[in-house]
Short mmCIF file of C-alpha atoms in Angstrom, two decimals:
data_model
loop_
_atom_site.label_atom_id
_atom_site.label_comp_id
_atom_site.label_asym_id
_atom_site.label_seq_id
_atom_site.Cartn_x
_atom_site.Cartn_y
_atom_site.Cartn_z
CA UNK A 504 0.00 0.00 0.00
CA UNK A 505 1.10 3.52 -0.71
CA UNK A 506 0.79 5.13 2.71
CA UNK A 507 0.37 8.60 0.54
CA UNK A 508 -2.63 7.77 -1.03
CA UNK A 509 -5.01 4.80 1.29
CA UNK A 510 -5.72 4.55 4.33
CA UNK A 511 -4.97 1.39 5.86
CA UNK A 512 -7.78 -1.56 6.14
CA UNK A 513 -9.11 -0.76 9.73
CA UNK A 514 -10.05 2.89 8.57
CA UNK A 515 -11.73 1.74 5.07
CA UNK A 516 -15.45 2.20 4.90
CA UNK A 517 -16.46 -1.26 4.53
CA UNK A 518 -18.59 -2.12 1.75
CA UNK A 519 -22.24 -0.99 2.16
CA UNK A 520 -21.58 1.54 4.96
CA UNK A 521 -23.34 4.61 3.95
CA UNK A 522 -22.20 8.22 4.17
CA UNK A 523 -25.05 8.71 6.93
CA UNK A 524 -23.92 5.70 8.66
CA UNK A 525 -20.85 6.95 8.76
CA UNK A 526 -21.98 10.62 10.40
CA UNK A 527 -24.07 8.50 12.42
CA UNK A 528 -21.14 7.14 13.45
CA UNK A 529 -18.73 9.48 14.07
CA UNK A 530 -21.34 11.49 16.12
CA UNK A 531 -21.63 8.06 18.67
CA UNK A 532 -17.70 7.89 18.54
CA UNK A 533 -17.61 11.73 20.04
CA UNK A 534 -20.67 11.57 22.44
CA UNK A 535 -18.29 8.61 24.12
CA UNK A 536 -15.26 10.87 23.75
CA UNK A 537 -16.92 13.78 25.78
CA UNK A 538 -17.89 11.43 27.98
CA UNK A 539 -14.46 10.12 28.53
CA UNK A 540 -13.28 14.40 28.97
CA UNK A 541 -16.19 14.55 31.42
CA UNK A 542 -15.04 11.05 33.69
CA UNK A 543 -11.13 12.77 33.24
CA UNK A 544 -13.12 15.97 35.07
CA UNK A 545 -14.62 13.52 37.83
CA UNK A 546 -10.89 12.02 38.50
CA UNK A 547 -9.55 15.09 38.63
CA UNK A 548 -12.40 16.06 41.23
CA UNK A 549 -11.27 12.63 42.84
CA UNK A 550 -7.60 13.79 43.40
CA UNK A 551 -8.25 17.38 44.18
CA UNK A 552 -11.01 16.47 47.04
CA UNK A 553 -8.40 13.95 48.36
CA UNK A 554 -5.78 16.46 48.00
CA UNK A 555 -7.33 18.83 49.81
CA UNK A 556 -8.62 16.16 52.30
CA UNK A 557 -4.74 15.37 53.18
CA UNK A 558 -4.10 18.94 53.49
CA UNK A 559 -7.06 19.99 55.82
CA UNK A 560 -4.79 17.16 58.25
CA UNK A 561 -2.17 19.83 57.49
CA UNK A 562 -3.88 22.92 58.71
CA UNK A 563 -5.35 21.06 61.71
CA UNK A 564 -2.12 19.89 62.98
CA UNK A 565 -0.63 23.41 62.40
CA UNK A 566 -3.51 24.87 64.01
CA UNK A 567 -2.88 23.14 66.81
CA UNK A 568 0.90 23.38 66.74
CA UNK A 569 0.04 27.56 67.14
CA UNK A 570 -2.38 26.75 70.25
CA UNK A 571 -5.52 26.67 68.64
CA UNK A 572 -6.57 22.76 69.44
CA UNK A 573 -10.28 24.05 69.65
CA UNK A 574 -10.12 25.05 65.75
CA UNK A 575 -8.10 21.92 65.26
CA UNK A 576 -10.83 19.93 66.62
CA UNK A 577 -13.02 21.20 64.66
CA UNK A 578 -11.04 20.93 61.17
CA UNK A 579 -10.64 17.77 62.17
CA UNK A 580 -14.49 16.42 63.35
CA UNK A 581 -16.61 18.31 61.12
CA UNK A 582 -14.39 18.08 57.66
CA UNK A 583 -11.15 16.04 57.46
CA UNK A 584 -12.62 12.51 56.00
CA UNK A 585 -15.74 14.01 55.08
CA UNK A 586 -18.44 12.80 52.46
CA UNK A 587 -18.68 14.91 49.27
CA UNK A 588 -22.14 14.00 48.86
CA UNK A 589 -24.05 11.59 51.29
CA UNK A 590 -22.74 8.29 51.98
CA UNK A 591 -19.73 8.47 49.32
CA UNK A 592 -16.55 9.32 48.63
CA UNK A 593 -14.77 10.45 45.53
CA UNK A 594 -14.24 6.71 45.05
CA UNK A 595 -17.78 5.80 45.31
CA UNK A 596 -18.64 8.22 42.67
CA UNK A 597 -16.10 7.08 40.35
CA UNK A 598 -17.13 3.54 40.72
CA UNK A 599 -21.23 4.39 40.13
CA UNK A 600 -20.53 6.42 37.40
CA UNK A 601 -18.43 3.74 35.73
CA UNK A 602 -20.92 0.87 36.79
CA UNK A 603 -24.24 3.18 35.72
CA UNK A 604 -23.26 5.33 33.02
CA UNK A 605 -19.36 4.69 31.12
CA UNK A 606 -18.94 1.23 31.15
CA UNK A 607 -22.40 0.40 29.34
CA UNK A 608 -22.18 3.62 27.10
CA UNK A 609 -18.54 1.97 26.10
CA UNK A 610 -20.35 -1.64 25.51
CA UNK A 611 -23.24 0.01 23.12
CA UNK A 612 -20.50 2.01 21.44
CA UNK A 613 -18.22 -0.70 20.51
CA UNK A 614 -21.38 -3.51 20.20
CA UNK A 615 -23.03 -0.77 17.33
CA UNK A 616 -19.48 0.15 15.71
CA UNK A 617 -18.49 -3.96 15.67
CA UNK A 618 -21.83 -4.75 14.06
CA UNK A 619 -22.25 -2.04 11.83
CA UNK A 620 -18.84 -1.57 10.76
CA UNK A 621 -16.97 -4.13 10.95
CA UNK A 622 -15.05 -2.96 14.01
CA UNK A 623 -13.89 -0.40 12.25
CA UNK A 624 -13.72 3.07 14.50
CA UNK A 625 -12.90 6.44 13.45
CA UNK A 626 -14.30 6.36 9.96
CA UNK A 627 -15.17 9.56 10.01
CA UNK A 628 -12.11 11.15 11.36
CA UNK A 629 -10.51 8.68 8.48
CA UNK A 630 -12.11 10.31 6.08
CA UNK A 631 -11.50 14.22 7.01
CA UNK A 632 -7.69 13.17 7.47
CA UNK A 633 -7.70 12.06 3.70
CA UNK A 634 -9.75 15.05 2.73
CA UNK A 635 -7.73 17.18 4.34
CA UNK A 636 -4.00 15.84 4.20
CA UNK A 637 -1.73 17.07 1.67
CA UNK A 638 -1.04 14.23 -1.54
CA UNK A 639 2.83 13.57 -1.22
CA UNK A 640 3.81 15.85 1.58
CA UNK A 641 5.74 13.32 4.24
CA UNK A 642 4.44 14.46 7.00
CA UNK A 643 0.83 13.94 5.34
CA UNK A 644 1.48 10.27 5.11
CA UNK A 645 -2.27 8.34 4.98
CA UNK A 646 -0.62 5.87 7.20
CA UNK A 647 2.36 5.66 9.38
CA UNK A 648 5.48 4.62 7.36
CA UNK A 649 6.09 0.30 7.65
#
């Protein structure tokens, strides 16, 4: 194959696929893709709360180291280890939201793209890269050089 001109196999429109497939698609493949931004946004919520968990310990023990055990105390009872909502932790979140929502968004994804497509992903993206690459630049190489 001339990586300059073809994409390789995986990224072919298989035979039959239609051009609003195809959109189709591509518009499933980047509803899971925001939804893997939004889950990076709930781990980074994850390490930030815990963070700022660890450093609330901080600011109680320095509390206390300047005499002030009575705002220590309270640091310490009414937020260090605290639930972000009721009953759960970052954690807990994490692992509902993957149970309830990402992992069976994931399944449908790759279930519709396997059965309508061959397995093939990223048709659409495929298809603006050849559109919009440049014929025989090398750095606009259909495929990566074998």
């Amino acid at each position: 194959m001339d990586s300059n001109h073809e994409m390789d196999r995986a990224h072919q429109v298989p035979d039959g696929v239609d051009e609003k497939t195809v959109r189709a698609l591509g518009a499933l493949s980047k509803a899971l893709e925001t939804t893997e931004r939004a889950r990076g946004h709930l781990y980074g919520f994850h390490q930030l709360t815990g963070t700022a968990d660890f450093e609330l310990g901080d600011a109680a023990r320095l509390l206390r180291e300047a005499g002030h055990d009575e705002q220590a105390d309270r640091v310490e009872r009414e937020i260090v280890g605290r639930n972000v909502i009721p009953g759960h932790w970052t954690f807990q979140i994490i692992e509902a939201c993957n149970a309830t929502y990402y992992q069976p968004f994931a399944a449908v994804e790759r279930d519709i793209v396997d059965g309508v497509a061959d397995g093939r992903g990223h048709l659409l993206e495929a298809r603006l890269k050849a559109i919009r690459r440049t014929p025989h630049h090398p750095d606009h190489t259909a495929t990566p050089r074998s």
